[in-house]
Short mmCIF file of N, CA, C and O in Angstrom, two decimals:
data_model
loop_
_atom_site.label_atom_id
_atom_site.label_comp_id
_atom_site.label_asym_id
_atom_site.label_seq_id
_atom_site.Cartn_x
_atom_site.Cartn_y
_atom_site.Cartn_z
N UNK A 152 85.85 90.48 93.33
CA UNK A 152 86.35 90.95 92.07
C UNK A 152 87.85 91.29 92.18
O UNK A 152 88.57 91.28 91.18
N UNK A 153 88.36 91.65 93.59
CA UNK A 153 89.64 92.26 93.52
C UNK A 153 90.32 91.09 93.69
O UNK A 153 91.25 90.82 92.94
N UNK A 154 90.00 90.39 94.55
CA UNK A 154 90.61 88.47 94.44
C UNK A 154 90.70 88.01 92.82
O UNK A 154 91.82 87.95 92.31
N UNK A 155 89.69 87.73 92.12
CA UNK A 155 90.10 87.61 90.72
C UNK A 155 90.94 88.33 90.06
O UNK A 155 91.47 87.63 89.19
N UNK A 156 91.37 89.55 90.06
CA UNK A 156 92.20 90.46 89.76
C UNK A 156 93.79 90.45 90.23
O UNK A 156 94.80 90.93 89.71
N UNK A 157 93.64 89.90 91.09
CA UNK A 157 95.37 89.67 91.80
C UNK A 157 95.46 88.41 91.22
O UNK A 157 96.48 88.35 90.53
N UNK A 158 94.75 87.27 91.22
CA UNK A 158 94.54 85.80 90.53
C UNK A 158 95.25 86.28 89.18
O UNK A 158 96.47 86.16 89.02
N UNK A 159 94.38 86.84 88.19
CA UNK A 159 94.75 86.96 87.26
C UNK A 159 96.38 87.80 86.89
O UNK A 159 97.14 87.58 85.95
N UNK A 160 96.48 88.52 87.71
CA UNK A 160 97.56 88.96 87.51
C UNK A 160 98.70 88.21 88.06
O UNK A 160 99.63 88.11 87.27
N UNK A 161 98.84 87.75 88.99
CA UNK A 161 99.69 86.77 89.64
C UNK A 161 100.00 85.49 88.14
O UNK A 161 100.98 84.75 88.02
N UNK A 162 99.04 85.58 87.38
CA UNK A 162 99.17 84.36 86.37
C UNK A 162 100.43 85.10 85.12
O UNK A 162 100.94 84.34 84.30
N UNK A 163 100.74 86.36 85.12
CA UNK A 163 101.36 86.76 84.45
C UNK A 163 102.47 87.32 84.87
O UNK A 163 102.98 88.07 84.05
N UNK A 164 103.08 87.20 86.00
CA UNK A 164 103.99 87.92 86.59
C UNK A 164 105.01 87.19 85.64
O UNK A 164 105.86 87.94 85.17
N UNK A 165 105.10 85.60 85.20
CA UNK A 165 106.25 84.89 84.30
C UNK A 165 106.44 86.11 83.31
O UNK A 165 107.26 87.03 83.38
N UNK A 166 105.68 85.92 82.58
CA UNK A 166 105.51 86.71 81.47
C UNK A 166 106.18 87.87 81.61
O UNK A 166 107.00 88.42 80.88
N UNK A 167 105.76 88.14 82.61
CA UNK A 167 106.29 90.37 82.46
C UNK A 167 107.76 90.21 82.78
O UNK A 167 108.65 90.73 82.12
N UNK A 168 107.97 89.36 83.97
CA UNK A 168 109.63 89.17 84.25
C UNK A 168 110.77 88.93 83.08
O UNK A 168 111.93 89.34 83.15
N UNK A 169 110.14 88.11 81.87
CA UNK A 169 110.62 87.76 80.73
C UNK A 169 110.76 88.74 80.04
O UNK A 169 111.62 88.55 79.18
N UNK A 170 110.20 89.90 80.01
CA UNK A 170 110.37 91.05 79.31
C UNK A 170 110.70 92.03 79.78
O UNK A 170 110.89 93.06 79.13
N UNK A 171 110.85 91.93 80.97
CA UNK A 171 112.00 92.89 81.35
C UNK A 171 113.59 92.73 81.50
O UNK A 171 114.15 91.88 82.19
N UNK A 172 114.23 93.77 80.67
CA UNK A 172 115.63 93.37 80.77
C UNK A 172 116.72 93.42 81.80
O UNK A 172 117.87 93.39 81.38
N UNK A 173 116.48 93.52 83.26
CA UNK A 173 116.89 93.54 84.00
C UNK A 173 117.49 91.99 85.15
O UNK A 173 116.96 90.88 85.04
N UNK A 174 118.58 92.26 86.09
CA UNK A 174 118.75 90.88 86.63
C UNK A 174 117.62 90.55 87.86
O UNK A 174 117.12 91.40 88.60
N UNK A 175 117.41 89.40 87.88
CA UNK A 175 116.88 89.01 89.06
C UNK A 175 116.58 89.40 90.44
O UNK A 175 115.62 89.28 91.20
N UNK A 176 118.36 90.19 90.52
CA UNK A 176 118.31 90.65 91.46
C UNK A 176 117.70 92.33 91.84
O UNK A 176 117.22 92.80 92.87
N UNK A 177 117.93 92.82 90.74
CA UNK A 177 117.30 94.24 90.52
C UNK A 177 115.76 94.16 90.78
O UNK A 177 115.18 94.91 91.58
N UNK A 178 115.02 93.02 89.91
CA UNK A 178 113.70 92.90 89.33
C UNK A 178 113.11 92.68 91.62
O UNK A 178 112.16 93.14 92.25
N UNK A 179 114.20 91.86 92.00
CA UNK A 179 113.52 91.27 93.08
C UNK A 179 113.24 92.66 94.31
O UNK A 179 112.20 92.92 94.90
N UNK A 180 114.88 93.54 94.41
CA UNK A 180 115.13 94.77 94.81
C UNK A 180 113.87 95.78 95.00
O UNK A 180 113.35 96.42 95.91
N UNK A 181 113.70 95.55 93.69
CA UNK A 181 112.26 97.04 93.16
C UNK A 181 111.27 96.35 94.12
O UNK A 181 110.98 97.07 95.08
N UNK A 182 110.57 94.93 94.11
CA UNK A 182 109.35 94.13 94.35
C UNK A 182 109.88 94.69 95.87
O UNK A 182 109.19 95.61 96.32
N UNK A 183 110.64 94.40 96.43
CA UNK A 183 110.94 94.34 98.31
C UNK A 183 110.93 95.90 98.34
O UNK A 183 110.43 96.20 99.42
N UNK A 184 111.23 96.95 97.70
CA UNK A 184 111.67 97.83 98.18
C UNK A 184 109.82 98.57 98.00
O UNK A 184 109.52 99.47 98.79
N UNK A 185 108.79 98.11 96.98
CA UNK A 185 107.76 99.13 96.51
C UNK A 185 106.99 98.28 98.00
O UNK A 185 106.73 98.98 98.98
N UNK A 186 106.67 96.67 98.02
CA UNK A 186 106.24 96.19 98.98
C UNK A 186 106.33 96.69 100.49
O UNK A 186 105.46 96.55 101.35
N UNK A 187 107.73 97.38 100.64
CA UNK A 187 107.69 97.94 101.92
C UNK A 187 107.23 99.02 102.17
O UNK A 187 106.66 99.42 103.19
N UNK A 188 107.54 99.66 100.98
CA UNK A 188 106.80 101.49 100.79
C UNK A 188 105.49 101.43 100.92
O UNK A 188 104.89 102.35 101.47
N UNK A 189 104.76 100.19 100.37
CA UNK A 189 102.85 100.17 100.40
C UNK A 189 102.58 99.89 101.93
O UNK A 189 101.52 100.22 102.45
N UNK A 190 103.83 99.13 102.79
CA UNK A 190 103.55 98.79 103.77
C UNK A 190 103.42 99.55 104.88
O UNK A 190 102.64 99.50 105.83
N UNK A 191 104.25 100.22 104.62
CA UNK A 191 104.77 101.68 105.51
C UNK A 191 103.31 102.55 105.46
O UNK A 191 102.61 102.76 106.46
N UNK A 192 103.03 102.98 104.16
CA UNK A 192 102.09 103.84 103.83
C UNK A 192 101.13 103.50 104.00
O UNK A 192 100.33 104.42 104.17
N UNK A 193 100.50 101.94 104.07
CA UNK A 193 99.33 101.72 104.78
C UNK A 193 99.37 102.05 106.02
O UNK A 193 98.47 102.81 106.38
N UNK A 194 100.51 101.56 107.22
CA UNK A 194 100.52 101.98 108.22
C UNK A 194 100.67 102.98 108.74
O UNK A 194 100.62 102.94 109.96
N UNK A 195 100.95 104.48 108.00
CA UNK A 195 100.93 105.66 108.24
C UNK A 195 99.64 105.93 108.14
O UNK A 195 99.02 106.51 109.03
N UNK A 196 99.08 105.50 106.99
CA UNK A 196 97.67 106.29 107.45
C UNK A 196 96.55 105.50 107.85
O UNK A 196 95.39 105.89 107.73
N UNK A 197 96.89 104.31 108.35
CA UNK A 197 96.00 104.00 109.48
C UNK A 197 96.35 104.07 111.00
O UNK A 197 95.73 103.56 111.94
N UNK A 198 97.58 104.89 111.01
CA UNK A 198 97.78 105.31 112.25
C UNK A 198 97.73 106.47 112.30
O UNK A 198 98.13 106.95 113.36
N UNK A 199 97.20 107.51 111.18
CA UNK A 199 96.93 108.48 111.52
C UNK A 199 95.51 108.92 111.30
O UNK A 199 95.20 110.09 111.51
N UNK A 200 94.75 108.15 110.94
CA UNK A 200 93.01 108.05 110.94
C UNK A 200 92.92 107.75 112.28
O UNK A 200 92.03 108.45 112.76
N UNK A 201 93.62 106.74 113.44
CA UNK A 201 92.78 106.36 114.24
C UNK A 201 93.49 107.11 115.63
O UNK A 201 92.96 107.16 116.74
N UNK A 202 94.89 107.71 115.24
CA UNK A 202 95.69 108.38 116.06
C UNK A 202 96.27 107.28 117.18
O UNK A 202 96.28 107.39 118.40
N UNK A 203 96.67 106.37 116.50
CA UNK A 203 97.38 105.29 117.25
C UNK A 203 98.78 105.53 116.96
O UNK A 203 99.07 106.40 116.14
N UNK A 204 99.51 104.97 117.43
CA UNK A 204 100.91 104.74 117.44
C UNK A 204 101.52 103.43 116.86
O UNK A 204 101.25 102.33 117.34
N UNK A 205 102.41 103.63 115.73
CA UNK A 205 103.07 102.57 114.65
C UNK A 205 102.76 101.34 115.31
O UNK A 205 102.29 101.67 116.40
N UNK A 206 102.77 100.07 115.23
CA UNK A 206 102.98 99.02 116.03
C UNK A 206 104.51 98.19 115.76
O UNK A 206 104.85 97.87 114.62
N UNK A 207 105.30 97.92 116.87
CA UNK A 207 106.04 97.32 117.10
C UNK A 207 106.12 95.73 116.23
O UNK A 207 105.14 95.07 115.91
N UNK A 208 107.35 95.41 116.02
CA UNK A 208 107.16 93.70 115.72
C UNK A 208 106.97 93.20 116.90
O UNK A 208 107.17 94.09 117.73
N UNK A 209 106.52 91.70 117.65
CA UNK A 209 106.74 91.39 118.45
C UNK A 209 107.69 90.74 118.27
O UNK A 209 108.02 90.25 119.35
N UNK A 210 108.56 90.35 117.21
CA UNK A 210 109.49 89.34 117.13
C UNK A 210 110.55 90.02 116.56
O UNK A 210 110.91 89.22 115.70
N UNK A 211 111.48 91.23 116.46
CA UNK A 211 112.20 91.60 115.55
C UNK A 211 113.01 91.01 114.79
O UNK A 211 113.20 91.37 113.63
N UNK A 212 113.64 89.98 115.39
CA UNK A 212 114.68 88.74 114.82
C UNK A 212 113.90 88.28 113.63
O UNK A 212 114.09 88.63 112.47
N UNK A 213 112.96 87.43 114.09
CA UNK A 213 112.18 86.42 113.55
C UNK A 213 111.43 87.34 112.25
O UNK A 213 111.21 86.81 111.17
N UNK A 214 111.13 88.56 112.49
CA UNK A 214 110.65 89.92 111.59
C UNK A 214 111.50 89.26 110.57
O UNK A 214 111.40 88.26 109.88
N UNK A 215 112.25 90.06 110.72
CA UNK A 215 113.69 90.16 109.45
C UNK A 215 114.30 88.69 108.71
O UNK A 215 114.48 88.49 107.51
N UNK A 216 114.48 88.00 109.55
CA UNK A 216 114.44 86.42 109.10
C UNK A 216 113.50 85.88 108.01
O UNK A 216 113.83 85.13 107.10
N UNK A 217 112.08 86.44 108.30
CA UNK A 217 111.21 85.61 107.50
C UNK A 217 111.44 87.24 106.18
O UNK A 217 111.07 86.89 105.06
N UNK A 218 111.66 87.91 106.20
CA UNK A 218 111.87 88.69 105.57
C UNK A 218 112.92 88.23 104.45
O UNK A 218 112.71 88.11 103.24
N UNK A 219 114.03 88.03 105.11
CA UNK A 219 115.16 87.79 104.22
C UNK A 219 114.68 85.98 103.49
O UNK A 219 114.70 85.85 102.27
N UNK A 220 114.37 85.06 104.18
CA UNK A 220 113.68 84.29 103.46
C UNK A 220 112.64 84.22 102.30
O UNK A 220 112.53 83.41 101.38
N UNK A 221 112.07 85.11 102.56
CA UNK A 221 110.92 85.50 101.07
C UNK A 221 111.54 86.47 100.46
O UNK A 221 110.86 87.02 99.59
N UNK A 222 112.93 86.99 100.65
CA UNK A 222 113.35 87.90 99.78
C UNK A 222 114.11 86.67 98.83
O UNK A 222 114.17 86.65 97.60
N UNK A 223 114.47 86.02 99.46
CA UNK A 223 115.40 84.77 99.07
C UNK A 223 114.81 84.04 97.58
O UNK A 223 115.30 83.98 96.46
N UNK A 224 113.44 83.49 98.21
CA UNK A 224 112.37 82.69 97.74
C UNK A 224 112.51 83.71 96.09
O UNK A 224 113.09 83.34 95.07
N UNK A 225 111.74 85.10 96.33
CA UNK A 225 111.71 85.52 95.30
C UNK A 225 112.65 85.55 94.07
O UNK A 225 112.47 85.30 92.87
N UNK A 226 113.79 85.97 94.86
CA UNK A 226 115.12 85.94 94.24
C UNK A 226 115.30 84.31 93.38
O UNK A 226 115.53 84.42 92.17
N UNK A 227 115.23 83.27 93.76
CA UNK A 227 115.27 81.91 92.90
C UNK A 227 114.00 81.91 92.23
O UNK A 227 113.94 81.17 91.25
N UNK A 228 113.10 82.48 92.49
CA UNK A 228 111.79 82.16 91.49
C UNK A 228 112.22 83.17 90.19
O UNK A 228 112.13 82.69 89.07
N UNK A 229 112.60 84.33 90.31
CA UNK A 229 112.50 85.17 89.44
C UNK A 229 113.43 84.79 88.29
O UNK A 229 113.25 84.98 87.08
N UNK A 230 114.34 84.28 88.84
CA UNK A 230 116.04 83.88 88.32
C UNK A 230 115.12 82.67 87.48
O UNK A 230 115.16 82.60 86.25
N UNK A 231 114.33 81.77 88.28
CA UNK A 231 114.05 80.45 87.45
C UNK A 231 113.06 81.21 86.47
O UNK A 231 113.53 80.83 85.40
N UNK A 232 111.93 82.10 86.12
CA UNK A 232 111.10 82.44 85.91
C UNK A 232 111.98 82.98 84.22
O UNK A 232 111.38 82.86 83.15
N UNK A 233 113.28 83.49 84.28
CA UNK A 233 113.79 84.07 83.29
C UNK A 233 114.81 82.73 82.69
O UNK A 233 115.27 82.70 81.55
N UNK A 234 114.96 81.97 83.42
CA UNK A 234 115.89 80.80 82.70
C UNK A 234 115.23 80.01 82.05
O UNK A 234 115.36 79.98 80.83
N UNK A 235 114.11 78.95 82.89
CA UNK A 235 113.46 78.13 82.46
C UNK A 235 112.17 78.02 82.14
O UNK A 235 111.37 78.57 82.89
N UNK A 236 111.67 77.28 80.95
CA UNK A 236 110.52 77.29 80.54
C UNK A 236 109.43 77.68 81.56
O UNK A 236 109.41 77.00 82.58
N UNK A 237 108.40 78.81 81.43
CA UNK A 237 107.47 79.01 82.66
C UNK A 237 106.74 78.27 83.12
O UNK A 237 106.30 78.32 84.27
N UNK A 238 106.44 77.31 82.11
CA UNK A 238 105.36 75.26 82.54
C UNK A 238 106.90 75.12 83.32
O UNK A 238 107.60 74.99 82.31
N UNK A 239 107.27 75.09 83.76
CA UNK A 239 108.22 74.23 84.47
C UNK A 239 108.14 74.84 85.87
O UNK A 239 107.93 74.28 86.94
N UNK A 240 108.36 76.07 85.59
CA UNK A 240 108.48 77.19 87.14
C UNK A 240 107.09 77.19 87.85
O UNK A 240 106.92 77.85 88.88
#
């Protein structure tokens, strides 16, 4: 049910981007910046249920790289998402 639910919502992200009046780059900002906060906060408290210690990247380079790449990605989808027809994007 929660798979259909991200499905469905993922089908409207065009939509909501279109109505918000903000740039691309702001809209993309908020998405990277809440994504890391859920990320963080999952990993706080599953490292503090099991009393483990944060885990390391094994790759820090390669971390941040694929990072800045899907920050990238987003950044041209969002930009296309507000320019061009959404059947197109």
């Amino acid at each position: 049910m929660a798979l259909a639910g991200i499905a469905t919502t993922w089908g409207f992200i065009g939509l909501i981007v279109r109505q918000i009046d903000l740039s691309a780059v702001a809209i993309v900002a908020g998405r990277c910046w809440l994504g890391a906060a859920g990320i963080g906060l999952g990993l706080l408290v599953v490292c503090w249920r099991t009393g483990a210690r944060p885990p390391r990247p094994l790759r820090p380079v390669l971390t941040a790289v694929c990072g800045g790449v899907l920050a990238v990605h987003w950044l041209l989808l969002v930009a296309a998402q507000q320019q061009a027809p959404l059947g197109t994007v």
